[in-house]
Amino acid sequence: MPAEYVSLNGRKPLIQLQGIKKTYVNAAGSFTALKDINLNFYQGEFVGVIGKSGSGKSTLVNMITGIDHPTDGKVLVEGVDIHAMKESQQARWRGLNLGVVFQFFQLLPMLTLVENVLLPMDFCNKYSENDRETRAMDLLAMMGLEKDANKLPGAVSGGQQQSAAIARALANDPPIIVADEPTGNLDAHTADFVYEKFQSLAKDGRTIIMITHDPEIEHRLSRTVLISDGEVIDPLLAHTFHWMPHPVLRACTNALEHRTLNNQQPLDLNGEFSNVLVLVEAGRIQAQQNDPTNTLLTFKPGDFLAGSQVTNHSLPGLSNPRAAEDPTKIAVLPYAALQQAAQTYPEIQPQFEQQLRSSLDRSPQDAKGVAQ
Ligand code: ADP
Ligand code: MG
């Protein structure tokens, strides 16, 4: 479980998406690309937004950057509703606060690369006129483009255009960077350089939201947000059941119920919680294993417990499960949601049962360090 998931609790978000819905209407009919997105981003995070093609990632970027309007809902940045700004006000706000790298670069074709990087600086006047050219050249050099600075976008490769678009996004040293698959056209070496740059910008307090397909990048990110068919998958489910097909995770997300327990509050796995999975979101749950060892098990964020009907008594079972921290937050998943999904995806059933067995079959020496 990424520690960030827990430590974000209680922090004030920098960017808040509240009930964002986006429906595209055209001659062919209407299509809802974002259903009801509630999502926060925090200062200093390097967040990866992942999801299949067509899941709504670019639409989400357009909502956060104010480039397109939501059909419903709000985007607040430091409490300010960016879609309520006048267009001129919004353009200036964006220029100073946001660096955007578009999926298809969107460099102005009649301007050279260095002119493209200068444009946001000229627009915002953050840097003095004398400093701008040097800064633009430095940014291009950083991206390996010093020799190409005076070329038009059409005269350089897709990867070089993408590198120039990244330089342009950094022009005004914005506190927030939103990048839509910024490394899609870059070779592995340059992509790695971009990730490293983003990582160090985040360390310096910038907030980076990056859409990516690259599974190699996970270790550099503060956390990931998984989008499927216009919905955000619960991060804990996405983490715990990362192997499940996205439609299953979506169905489970919608069936999930979040609860808060007080310290020492018991959890009746034979009664109220008999036919559910209990995922620990924050705090911890402790229980004794019903076997000769009577081991005290501790369930931390990212671990889960299963009710007696789910384990079907094929596992030792737990006695006296209870919250062991105040507060302990749990997400309750009705087992029926998984069973229903398994009708369409029968392959998930055996894999789930195996995960369940290994999650409860833990010795004190367990490498995961879950048992105490
Ligand atoms: P992603 O970036 O995850 O590949 P997009 O946000 O580009 O996905 O698109 C999400 C869905 O919305 C897709 O099904 C796409 O076809 C649809 N869509 C995107 N833009 C438009 C548009 N302007 N008009 C109609 N449908 C659109
Ligand atoms: Mg896209």
mmCIF file of C-alpha atoms and ligand atoms in Angstrom:
data_model
loop_
_atom_site.group_PDB
_atom_site.id
_atom_site.type_symbol
_atom_site.label_atom_id
_atom_site.label_comp_id
_atom_site.label_asym_id
_atom_site.label_seq_id
_atom_site.Cartn_x
_atom_site.Cartn_y
_atom_site.Cartn_z
ATOM 1 C CA MET A 1 0.000 0.000 0.000
ATOM 2 C CA PRO A 2 1.529 3.327 -0.959
ATOM 3 C CA ALA A 3 1.990 5.313 2.235
ATOM 4 C CA GLU A 4 0.716 8.393 0.445
ATOM 5 C CA TYR A 5 -2.756 6.943 0.343
ATOM 6 C CA VAL A 6 -2.950 7.153 4.082
ATOM 7 C CA SER A 7 -0.979 10.312 4.675
ATOM 8 C CA LEU A 8 -3.238 12.314 2.350
ATOM 9 C CA ASN A 9 -6.075 11.949 4.818
ATOM 10 C CA GLY A 10 -6.628 15.260 6.495
ATOM 11 C CA ARG A 11 -4.511 17.312 4.089
ATOM 12 C CA LYS A 12 -6.042 20.197 2.223
ATOM 13 C CA PRO A 13 -6.315 19.458 -1.488
ATOM 14 C CA LEU A 14 -4.795 21.785 -4.067
ATOM 15 C CA ILE A 15 -7.129 20.664 -6.854
ATOM 16 C CA GLN A 16 -10.616 19.367 -6.215
ATOM 17 C CA LEU A 17 -12.834 17.757 -8.823
ATOM 18 C CA GLN A 18 -16.365 17.688 -7.485
ATOM 19 C CA GLY A 19 -19.037 15.677 -9.279
ATOM 20 C CA ILE A 20 -17.473 16.199 -12.683
ATOM 21 C CA LYS A 21 -19.580 14.921 -15.527
ATOM 22 C CA LYS A 22 -18.826 15.411 -19.198
ATOM 23 C CA THR A 23 -21.237 14.503 -21.954
ATOM 24 C CA TYR A 24 -20.244 15.089 -25.563
ATOM 25 C CA VAL A 25 -23.154 15.815 -27.839
ATOM 26 C CA ASN A 26 -22.765 15.622 -31.572
ATOM 27 C CA ALA A 27 -24.687 14.542 -34.663
ATOM 28 C CA ALA A 28 -24.169 10.881 -33.783
ATOM 29 C CA GLY A 29 -25.858 11.335 -30.403
ATOM 30 C CA SER A 30 -24.507 11.898 -26.936
ATOM 31 C CA PHE A 31 -21.741 10.147 -25.057
ATOM 32 C CA THR A 32 -20.846 10.551 -21.403
ATOM 33 C CA ALA A 33 -17.064 10.391 -21.139
ATOM 34 C CA LEU A 34 -16.855 11.258 -17.411
ATOM 35 C CA LYS A 35 -19.620 10.058 -15.119
ATOM 36 C CA ASP A 36 -19.231 11.517 -11.650
ATOM 37 C CA ILE A 37 -15.622 12.207 -10.871
ATOM 38 C CA ASN A 38 -14.719 13.192 -7.329
ATOM 39 C CA LEU A 39 -10.997 13.446 -7.030
ATOM 40 C CA ASN A 40 -8.438 15.477 -5.101
ATOM 41 C CA PHE A 41 -4.844 16.301 -5.905
ATOM 42 C CA TYR A 42 -2.404 17.540 -3.285
ATOM 43 C CA GLN A 43 0.567 19.857 -3.480
ATOM 44 C CA GLY A 44 3.842 18.092 -4.174
ATOM 45 C CA GLU A 45 2.293 14.954 -5.587
ATOM 46 C CA PHE A 46 3.420 13.240 -8.754
ATOM 47 C CA VAL A 47 0.218 11.454 -9.716
ATOM 48 C CA GLY A 48 -0.096 9.038 -12.595
ATOM 49 C CA VAL A 49 -3.508 8.778 -14.212
ATOM 50 C CA ILE A 50 -3.870 5.463 -15.949
ATOM 51 C CA GLY A 51 -6.640 3.768 -17.896
ATOM 52 C CA LYS A 52 -7.390 2.141 -21.208
ATOM 53 C CA SER A 53 -7.661 4.129 -24.391
ATOM 54 C CA GLY A 54 -11.057 5.867 -24.499
ATOM 55 C CA SER A 55 -11.552 5.719 -20.722
ATOM 56 C CA GLY A 56 -11.725 9.520 -20.435
ATOM 57 C CA LYS A 57 -8.183 10.532 -19.469
ATOM 58 C CA SER A 58 -7.776 13.352 -21.998
ATOM 59 C CA THR A 59 -11.284 14.566 -21.209
ATOM 60 C CA LEU A 60 -10.249 14.712 -17.559
ATOM 61 C CA VAL A 61 -7.164 16.760 -18.479
ATOM 62 C CA ASN A 62 -9.373 19.196 -20.380
ATOM 63 C CA MET A 63 -11.535 19.618 -17.274
ATOM 64 C CA ILE A 64 -8.582 20.223 -14.930
ATOM 65 C CA THR A 65 -6.911 22.686 -17.279
ATOM 66 C CA GLY A 66 -10.139 24.522 -18.028
ATOM 67 C CA ILE A 67 -9.706 23.904 -21.740
ATOM 68 C CA ASP A 68 -13.176 22.377 -21.934
ATOM 69 C CA HIS A 69 -16.255 22.820 -19.732
ATOM 70 C CA PRO A 70 -17.756 20.069 -17.630
ATOM 71 C CA THR A 71 -21.425 19.297 -18.232
ATOM 72 C CA ASP A 72 -21.841 19.218 -14.487
ATOM 73 C CA GLY A 73 -19.657 19.660 -11.409
ATOM 74 C CA LYS A 74 -16.797 21.920 -10.407
ATOM 75 C CA VAL A 75 -13.033 22.100 -10.553
ATOM 76 C CA LEU A 76 -11.587 24.075 -7.652
ATOM 77 C CA VAL A 77 -7.928 25.060 -7.575
ATOM 78 C CA GLU A 78 -6.999 26.471 -4.177
ATOM 79 C CA GLY A 79 -10.719 26.880 -3.675
ATOM 80 C CA VAL A 80 -11.249 28.891 -6.870
ATOM 81 C CA ASP A 81 -13.774 27.550 -9.368
ATOM 82 C CA ILE A 82 -11.752 27.735 -12.577
ATOM 83 C CA HIS A 83 -14.757 27.232 -14.830
ATOM 84 C CA ALA A 84 -16.491 30.219 -13.271
ATOM 85 C CA MET A 85 -13.679 32.567 -14.396
ATOM 86 C CA LYS A 86 -14.082 34.823 -17.394
ATOM 87 C CA GLU A 87 -12.215 33.557 -20.411
ATOM 88 C CA SER A 88 -9.509 36.222 -20.303
ATOM 89 C CA GLN A 89 -9.060 35.737 -16.575
ATOM 90 C CA GLN A 90 -8.863 31.997 -17.034
ATOM 91 C CA ALA A 91 -6.243 32.269 -19.800
ATOM 92 C CA ARG A 92 -4.027 34.378 -17.564
ATOM 93 C CA TRP A 93 -4.561 32.117 -14.576
ATOM 94 C CA ARG A 94 -3.661 29.113 -16.717
ATOM 95 C CA GLY A 95 -0.550 30.812 -18.074
ATOM 96 C CA LEU A 96 0.815 31.484 -14.610
ATOM 97 C CA ASN A 97 -0.329 28.387 -12.775
ATOM 98 C CA LEU A 98 -0.460 25.558 -15.231
ATOM 99 C CA GLY A 99 1.993 23.916 -17.544
ATOM 100 C CA VAL A 100 0.125 21.711 -19.958
ATOM 101 C CA VAL A 101 1.661 19.081 -22.190
ATOM 102 C CA PHE A 102 -0.974 17.957 -24.668
ATOM 103 C CA GLN A 103 -1.186 14.458 -26.054
ATOM 104 C CA PHE A 104 -0.641 15.790 -29.558
ATOM 105 C CA PHE A 105 1.820 18.561 -28.555
ATOM 106 C CA GLN A 106 -0.148 21.438 -30.148
ATOM 107 C CA LEU A 107 2.886 23.532 -30.906
ATOM 108 C CA LEU A 108 2.077 26.478 -33.127
ATOM 109 C CA PRO A 109 3.283 25.327 -36.560
ATOM 110 C CA MET A 110 4.329 28.735 -37.858
ATOM 111 C CA LEU A 111 6.521 29.501 -34.850
ATOM 112 C CA THR A 112 9.961 28.024 -34.245
ATOM 113 C CA LEU A 113 10.523 25.827 -31.219
ATOM 114 C CA VAL A 114 12.096 28.649 -29.225
ATOM 115 C CA GLU A 115 9.254 30.984 -30.198
ATOM 116 C CA ASN A 116 6.792 28.361 -28.995
ATOM 117 C CA VAL A 117 8.543 28.270 -25.622
ATOM 118 C CA LEU A 118 8.699 32.071 -25.469
ATOM 119 C CA LEU A 119 4.998 32.472 -26.117
ATOM 120 C CA PRO A 120 3.708 31.653 -22.601
ATOM 121 C CA MET A 121 6.471 33.825 -21.102
ATOM 122 C CA ASP A 122 5.526 36.778 -23.307
ATOM 123 C CA PHE A 123 1.890 36.248 -22.416
ATOM 124 C CA CYS A 124 2.381 36.227 -18.642
ATOM 125 C CA ASN A 125 5.266 38.645 -18.116
ATOM 126 C CA LYS A 126 6.547 36.651 -15.190
ATOM 127 C CA TYR A 127 10.145 36.887 -16.398
ATOM 128 C CA SER A 128 11.710 40.105 -17.650
ATOM 129 C CA GLU A 129 11.983 40.421 -21.402
ATOM 130 C CA ASN A 130 15.775 40.184 -21.218
ATOM 131 C CA ASP A 131 15.710 36.877 -19.390
ATOM 132 C CA ARG A 132 13.131 35.111 -21.501
ATOM 133 C CA GLU A 133 15.265 34.085 -24.458
ATOM 134 C CA THR A 134 17.981 32.632 -22.198
ATOM 135 C CA ARG A 135 15.402 30.768 -20.175
ATOM 136 C CA ALA A 136 13.716 29.400 -23.306
ATOM 137 C CA MET A 137 17.062 28.242 -24.688
ATOM 138 C CA ASP A 138 17.973 26.644 -21.343
ATOM 139 C CA LEU A 139 14.714 24.715 -21.288
ATOM 140 C CA LEU A 140 15.203 23.553 -24.864
ATOM 141 C CA ALA A 141 18.795 22.569 -24.102
ATOM 142 C CA MET A 142 17.578 20.622 -21.108
ATOM 143 C CA MET A 143 15.337 18.674 -23.481
ATOM 144 C CA GLY A 144 18.220 18.130 -25.895
ATOM 145 C CA LEU A 145 16.944 20.598 -28.467
ATOM 146 C CA GLU A 146 19.507 23.398 -28.445
ATOM 147 C CA LYS A 147 20.446 22.766 -32.077
ATOM 148 C CA ASP A 148 16.824 22.673 -33.169
ATOM 149 C CA ALA A 149 15.635 25.813 -31.389
ATOM 150 C CA ASN A 150 15.183 27.772 -34.578
ATOM 151 C CA LYS A 151 13.430 25.050 -36.542
ATOM 152 C CA LEU A 152 9.708 24.912 -37.160
ATOM 153 C CA PRO A 153 7.830 22.033 -35.493
ATOM 154 C CA GLY A 154 7.201 20.483 -38.893
ATOM 155 C CA ALA A 155 10.942 20.160 -39.462
ATOM 156 C CA VAL A 156 11.627 18.012 -36.392
ATOM 157 C CA SER A 157 10.497 14.539 -35.311
ATOM 158 C CA GLY A 158 7.440 13.733 -33.199
ATOM 159 C CA GLY A 159 9.656 13.000 -30.225
ATOM 160 C CA GLN A 160 11.412 16.350 -30.603
ATOM 161 C CA GLN A 161 8.081 18.153 -30.849
ATOM 162 C CA GLN A 162 6.993 16.431 -27.675
ATOM 163 C CA SER A 163 10.236 17.472 -25.959
ATOM 164 C CA ALA A 164 9.627 21.061 -27.081
ATOM 165 C CA ALA A 165 6.056 20.873 -25.737
ATOM 166 C CA ILE A 166 7.476 19.820 -22.360
ATOM 167 C CA ALA A 167 9.915 22.755 -22.425
ATOM 168 C CA ARG A 168 6.999 25.058 -23.233
ATOM 169 C CA ALA A 169 4.958 23.667 -20.328
ATOM 170 C CA LEU A 170 7.807 24.542 -17.950
ATOM 171 C CA ALA A 171 8.290 28.047 -19.387
ATOM 172 C CA ASN A 172 6.673 29.970 -16.547
ATOM 173 C CA ASP A 173 7.826 27.511 -13.878
ATOM 174 C CA PRO A 174 4.212 26.713 -13.019
ATOM 175 C CA PRO A 175 3.166 25.214 -9.683
ATOM 176 C CA ILE A 176 0.954 22.670 -11.473
ATOM 177 C CA ILE A 177 1.916 20.587 -14.474
ATOM 178 C CA VAL A 178 -0.641 18.508 -16.320
ATOM 179 C CA ALA A 179 0.773 16.222 -18.970
ATOM 180 C CA ASP A 180 -1.224 13.959 -21.273
ATOM 181 C CA GLU A 181 0.954 10.990 -22.215
ATOM 182 C CA PRO A 182 4.001 13.254 -22.425
ATOM 183 C CA THR A 183 6.397 10.446 -23.212
ATOM 184 C CA GLY A 184 4.302 8.587 -25.780
ATOM 185 C CA ASN A 185 6.623 9.606 -28.610
ATOM 186 C CA LEU A 186 9.896 9.648 -26.725
ATOM 187 C CA ASP A 187 12.588 7.000 -26.715
ATOM 188 C CA ALA A 188 13.063 5.173 -23.420
ATOM 189 C CA HIS A 189 16.091 7.255 -22.448
ATOM 190 C CA THR A 190 14.392 10.628 -23.010
ATOM 191 C CA ALA A 191 11.194 9.361 -21.345
ATOM 192 C CA ASP A 192 13.177 8.413 -18.286
ATOM 193 C CA PHE A 193 14.753 11.849 -18.235
ATOM 194 C CA VAL A 194 11.289 13.454 -18.316
ATOM 195 C CA TYR A 195 10.084 11.266 -15.443
ATOM 196 C CA GLU A 196 13.149 12.175 -13.437
ATOM 197 C CA LYS A 197 12.560 15.869 -14.122
ATOM 198 C CA PHE A 198 8.916 15.594 -13.059
ATOM 199 C CA GLN A 199 9.925 13.698 -9.961
ATOM 200 C CA SER A 200 12.365 16.390 -8.918
ATOM 201 C CA LEU A 201 9.827 19.139 -9.683
ATOM 202 C CA ALA A 202 7.384 17.352 -7.377
ATOM 203 C CA LYS A 203 10.066 17.130 -4.704
ATOM 204 C CA ASP A 204 10.406 20.909 -5.000
ATOM 205 C CA GLY A 205 6.698 21.273 -4.299
ATOM 206 C CA ARG A 206 5.243 21.326 -7.812
ATOM 207 C CA THR A 207 2.190 19.198 -8.408
ATOM 208 C CA ILE A 208 2.356 16.921 -11.411
ATOM 209 C CA ILE A 209 -0.598 15.126 -12.920
ATOM 210 C CA MET A 210 0.559 12.836 -15.675
ATOM 211 C CA ILE A 211 -1.467 10.565 -17.881
ATOM 212 C CA THR A 212 0.558 7.544 -18.753
ATOM 213 C CA HIS A 213 0.446 4.083 -20.223
ATOM 214 C CA ASP A 214 3.904 3.247 -18.992
ATOM 215 C CA PRO A 215 3.805 0.526 -16.325
ATOM 216 C CA GLU A 216 7.537 1.014 -15.672
ATOM 217 C CA ILE A 217 6.950 4.399 -14.102
ATOM 218 C CA GLU A 218 4.943 3.340 -11.072
ATOM 219 C CA HIS A 219 7.911 3.436 -8.686
ATOM 220 C CA ARG A 220 8.466 7.129 -9.440
ATOM 221 C CA LEU A 221 4.880 8.180 -8.714
ATOM 222 C CA SER A 222 3.353 9.287 -5.422
ATOM 223 C CA ARG A 223 0.201 7.392 -6.388
ATOM 224 C CA THR A 224 -1.885 6.331 -9.320
ATOM 225 C CA VAL A 225 -5.465 7.099 -10.235
ATOM 226 C CA LEU A 226 -7.139 4.444 -12.349
ATOM 227 C CA ILE A 227 -9.911 5.511 -14.698
ATOM 228 C CA SER A 228 -12.241 3.069 -16.385
ATOM 229 C CA ASP A 229 -15.102 4.070 -18.682
ATOM 230 C CA GLY A 230 -15.355 7.558 -17.234
ATOM 231 C CA GLU A 231 -15.228 6.484 -13.592
ATOM 232 C CA VAL A 232 -12.452 6.548 -11.018
ATOM 233 C CA ILE A 233 -11.721 3.146 -9.526
ATOM 234 C CA ASP A 234 -11.431 3.156 -5.752
ATOM 235 C CA PRO A 235 -7.647 3.373 -5.159
ATOM 236 C CA LEU A 236 -7.665 0.728 -2.481
ATOM 237 C CA LEU A 237 -9.506 -1.739 -4.734
ATOM 238 C CA ALA A 238 -7.218 -0.882 -7.636
ATOM 239 C CA HIS A 239 -4.241 -1.565 -5.404
ATOM 240 C CA THR A 240 -5.495 -4.696 -3.669
ATOM 241 C CA PHE A 241 -7.024 -6.312 -6.743
ATOM 242 C CA HIS A 242 -4.743 -4.828 -9.390
ATOM 243 C CA TRP A 243 -5.045 -8.029 -11.427
ATOM 244 C CA MET A 244 -8.813 -7.787 -11.856
ATOM 245 C CA PRO A 245 -10.338 -6.637 -15.148
ATOM 246 C CA HIS A 246 -11.337 -2.955 -15.046
ATOM 247 C CA PRO A 247 -15.094 -3.592 -15.424
ATOM 248 C CA VAL A 248 -14.934 -5.804 -12.314
ATOM 249 C CA LEU A 249 -13.107 -3.091 -10.383
ATOM 250 C CA ARG A 250 -15.699 -0.588 -11.568
ATOM 251 C CA ALA A 251 -18.603 -2.730 -10.364
ATOM 252 C CA CYS A 252 -16.851 -3.267 -7.027
ATOM 253 C CA THR A 253 -16.125 0.464 -6.674
ATOM 254 C CA ASN A 254 -19.813 1.192 -7.066
ATOM 255 C CA ALA A 255 -20.734 -1.456 -4.486
ATOM 256 C CA LEU A 256 -18.193 -0.252 -1.920
ATOM 257 C CA GLU A 257 -19.313 1.309 1.343
ATOM 258 C CA HIS A 258 -16.897 3.336 3.474
ATOM 259 C CA ARG A 259 -17.135 3.210 7.248
ATOM 260 C CA THR A 260 -15.236 4.548 10.233
ATOM 261 C CA LEU A 261 -14.697 2.435 13.351
ATOM 262 C CA ASN A 262 -13.691 3.536 16.826
ATOM 263 C CA ASN A 263 -10.736 1.950 18.541
ATOM 264 C CA GLN A 264 -11.615 -1.539 19.880
ATOM 265 C CA GLN A 265 -14.905 -1.586 17.984
ATOM 266 C CA PRO A 266 -15.532 -5.252 17.132
ATOM 267 C CA LEU A 267 -16.140 -6.533 13.629
ATOM 268 C CA ASP A 268 -18.547 -9.470 13.540
ATOM 269 C CA LEU A 269 -17.296 -11.645 10.686
ATOM 270 C CA ASN A 270 -20.013 -14.198 11.463
ATOM 271 C CA GLY A 271 -22.820 -11.671 11.599
ATOM 272 C CA GLU A 272 -22.983 -8.193 10.090
ATOM 273 C CA PHE A 273 -19.764 -8.717 8.113
ATOM 274 C CA SER A 274 -20.248 -12.382 7.257
ATOM 275 C CA ASN A 275 -20.807 -11.946 3.545
ATOM 276 C CA VAL A 276 -18.445 -9.090 2.767
ATOM 277 C CA LEU A 277 -14.804 -8.258 2.335
ATOM 278 C CA VAL A 278 -13.456 -5.666 4.748
ATOM 279 C CA LEU A 279 -10.616 -3.642 3.268
ATOM 280 C CA VAL A 280 -8.562 -1.592 5.694
ATOM 281 C CA GLU A 281 -8.271 2.011 4.462
ATOM 282 C CA ALA A 282 -6.636 3.616 7.476
ATOM 283 C CA GLY A 283 -5.725 2.619 10.988
ATOM 284 C CA ARG A 284 -5.546 -1.103 11.698
ATOM 285 C CA ILE A 285 -7.571 -4.142 12.596
ATOM 286 C CA GLN A 286 -6.329 -6.913 14.863
ATOM 287 C CA ALA A 287 -7.580 -10.458 15.286
ATOM 288 C CA GLN A 288 -6.402 -13.774 16.660
ATOM 289 C CA GLN A 289 -5.936 -16.620 14.258
ATOM 290 C CA ASN A 290 -8.137 -19.605 15.151
ATOM 291 C CA ASP A 291 -5.406 -22.197 15.044
ATOM 292 C CA PRO A 292 -3.107 -23.736 17.649
ATOM 293 C CA THR A 293 -0.689 -20.811 17.348
ATOM 294 C CA ASN A 294 -3.347 -18.207 18.215
ATOM 295 C CA THR A 295 -1.218 -15.680 16.414
ATOM 296 C CA LEU A 296 -2.266 -12.057 16.725
ATOM 297 C CA LEU A 297 -2.649 -10.720 13.205
ATOM 298 C CA THR A 298 -2.574 -7.054 12.323
ATOM 299 C CA PHE A 299 -4.358 -5.870 9.204
ATOM 300 C CA LYS A 300 -3.009 -2.603 7.854
ATOM 301 C CA PRO A 301 -4.095 -0.354 4.981
ATOM 302 C CA GLY A 302 -3.994 -2.490 1.868
ATOM 303 C CA ASP A 303 -4.912 -5.707 3.735
ATOM 304 C CA PHE A 304 -8.362 -7.198 3.795
ATOM 305 C CA LEU A 305 -10.456 -9.563 5.897
ATOM 306 C CA ALA A 306 -13.264 -11.793 4.706
ATOM 307 C CA GLY A 307 -16.521 -12.749 6.416
ATOM 308 C CA SER A 308 -17.251 -16.348 7.358
ATOM 309 C CA GLN A 309 -19.546 -16.933 4.395
ATOM 310 C CA VAL A 310 -16.832 -15.745 2.020
ATOM 311 C CA THR A 311 -14.137 -17.980 3.469
ATOM 312 C CA ASN A 312 -16.716 -20.762 3.661
ATOM 313 C CA HIS A 313 -14.882 -22.141 6.705
ATOM 314 C CA SER A 314 -12.092 -23.398 4.470
ATOM 315 C CA LEU A 315 -9.671 -21.140 6.356
ATOM 316 C CA PRO A 316 -8.735 -21.104 10.055
ATOM 317 C CA GLY A 317 -10.886 -18.043 10.713
ATOM 318 C CA LEU A 318 -10.262 -15.189 13.097
ATOM 319 C CA SER A 319 -11.466 -14.564 16.588
ATOM 320 C CA ASN A 320 -12.235 -11.249 18.169
ATOM 321 C CA PRO A 321 -11.465 -9.046 15.156
ATOM 322 C CA ARG A 322 -11.567 -5.404 16.181
ATOM 323 C CA ALA A 323 -10.311 -1.975 15.267
ATOM 324 C CA ALA A 324 -6.962 -1.323 16.911
ATOM 325 C CA GLU A 325 -6.530 2.355 16.185
ATOM 326 C CA ASP A 326 -8.686 5.437 16.389
ATOM 327 C CA PRO A 327 -10.031 6.023 13.850
ATOM 328 C CA THR A 328 -9.889 2.919 11.712
ATOM 329 C CA LYS A 329 -11.408 3.344 8.286
ATOM 330 C CA ILE A 330 -12.693 0.422 6.304
ATOM 331 C CA ALA A 331 -14.251 -0.142 2.914
ATOM 332 C CA VAL A 332 -16.889 -2.849 2.886
ATOM 333 C CA LEU A 333 -17.354 -4.795 -0.328
ATOM 334 C CA PRO A 334 -20.414 -7.051 -0.549
ATOM 335 C CA TYR A 335 -19.173 -10.413 -1.773
ATOM 336 C CA ALA A 336 -22.194 -10.561 -4.079
ATOM 337 C CA ALA A 337 -20.599 -7.821 -6.197
ATOM 338 C CA LEU A 338 -17.588 -10.038 -6.856
ATOM 339 C CA GLN A 339 -19.703 -13.113 -7.429
ATOM 340 C CA GLN A 340 -21.827 -11.259 -9.927
ATOM 341 C CA ALA A 341 -18.754 -10.044 -11.782
ATOM 342 C CA ALA A 342 -17.415 -13.590 -11.797
ATOM 343 C CA GLN A 343 -20.360 -14.635 -13.935
ATOM 344 C CA THR A 344 -18.921 -12.540 -16.754
ATOM 345 C CA TYR A 345 -15.274 -13.092 -15.770
ATOM 346 C CA PRO A 346 -15.133 -16.637 -14.384
ATOM 347 C CA GLU A 347 -11.340 -16.547 -14.298
ATOM 348 C CA ILE A 348 -11.363 -14.124 -11.366
ATOM 349 C CA GLN A 349 -12.907 -16.659 -8.956
ATOM 350 C CA PRO A 350 -9.946 -19.050 -8.546
ATOM 351 C CA GLN A 351 -7.468 -16.193 -8.488
ATOM 352 C CA PHE A 352 -9.470 -14.402 -5.826
ATOM 353 C CA GLU A 353 -9.669 -17.555 -3.714
ATOM 354 C CA GLN A 354 -5.934 -17.951 -3.935
ATOM 355 C CA GLN A 355 -5.387 -14.347 -2.872
ATOM 356 C CA LEU A 356 -7.801 -14.824 0.009
ATOM 357 C CA ARG A 357 -5.949 -17.920 1.202
ATOM 358 C CA SER A 358 -2.579 -16.265 1.065
ATOM 359 C CA SER A 359 -3.858 -13.118 2.762
ATOM 360 C CA LEU A 360 -5.045 -15.089 5.788
ATOM 361 C CA ASP A 361 -2.420 -17.776 5.821
ATOM 362 C CA ARG A 362 0.287 -15.724 7.442
ATOM 363 C CA SER A 363 2.914 -16.754 9.849
ATOM 364 C CA PRO A 364 4.657 -14.316 12.210
ATOM 365 C CA GLN A 365 7.717 -14.476 9.990
ATOM 366 C CA ASP A 366 5.620 -13.415 7.020
ATOM 367 C CA ALA A 367 7.705 -11.425 4.571
ATOM 368 C CA LYS A 368 4.942 -8.853 4.217
ATOM 369 C CA GLY A 369 5.343 -8.159 7.892
ATOM 370 C CA VAL A 370 1.626 -8.114 8.431
ATOM 371 C CA ALA A 371 1.496 -10.517 11.337
ATOM 372 C CA GLN A 372 2.794 -9.496 14.722
HETATM 373 P P1 ADP B 1 -8.575 8.714 -23.403
HETATM 374 O O1 ADP B 1 -7.751 9.954 -23.349
HETATM 375 O O2 ADP B 1 -8.640 7.984 -22.106
HETATM 376 O O3 ADP B 1 -8.153 7.791 -24.511
HETATM 377 P P2 ADP B 1 -10.711 10.510 -24.158
HETATM 378 O O4 ADP B 1 -10.914 11.384 -22.976
HETATM 379 O O5 ADP B 1 -9.984 11.089 -25.303
HETATM 380 O O6 ADP B 1 -10.086 9.113 -23.707
HETATM 381 O O7 ADP B 1 -12.133 10.043 -24.679
HETATM 382 C C1 ADP B 1 -13.076 9.418 -23.823
HETATM 383 C C2 ADP B 1 -14.306 9.033 -24.646
HETATM 384 O O8 ADP B 1 -14.975 10.208 -25.080
HETATM 385 C C3 ADP B 1 -13.977 8.234 -25.909
HETATM 386 O O9 ADP B 1 -14.965 7.259 -26.083
HETATM 387 C C4 ADP B 1 -14.035 9.264 -26.991
HETATM 388 O O10 ADP B 1 -14.438 8.674 -28.203
HETATM 389 C C5 ADP B 1 -15.090 10.228 -26.478
HETATM 390 N N1 ADP B 1 -14.829 11.584 -26.935
HETATM 391 C C6 ADP B 1 -13.706 12.323 -26.692
HETATM 392 N N2 ADP B 1 -13.806 13.546 -27.236
HETATM 393 C C7 ADP B 1 -15.010 13.580 -27.859
HETATM 394 C C8 ADP B 1 -15.724 14.573 -28.599
HETATM 395 N N3 ADP B 1 -15.200 15.783 -28.814
HETATM 396 N N4 ADP B 1 -16.947 14.241 -29.065
HETATM 397 C C9 ADP B 1 -17.472 13.032 -28.846
HETATM 398 N N5 ADP B 1 -16.881 12.052 -28.137
HETATM 399 C C10 ADP B 1 -15.667 12.321 -27.658
HETATM 400 MG MG MG B 2 -6.096 10.561 -24.450
#
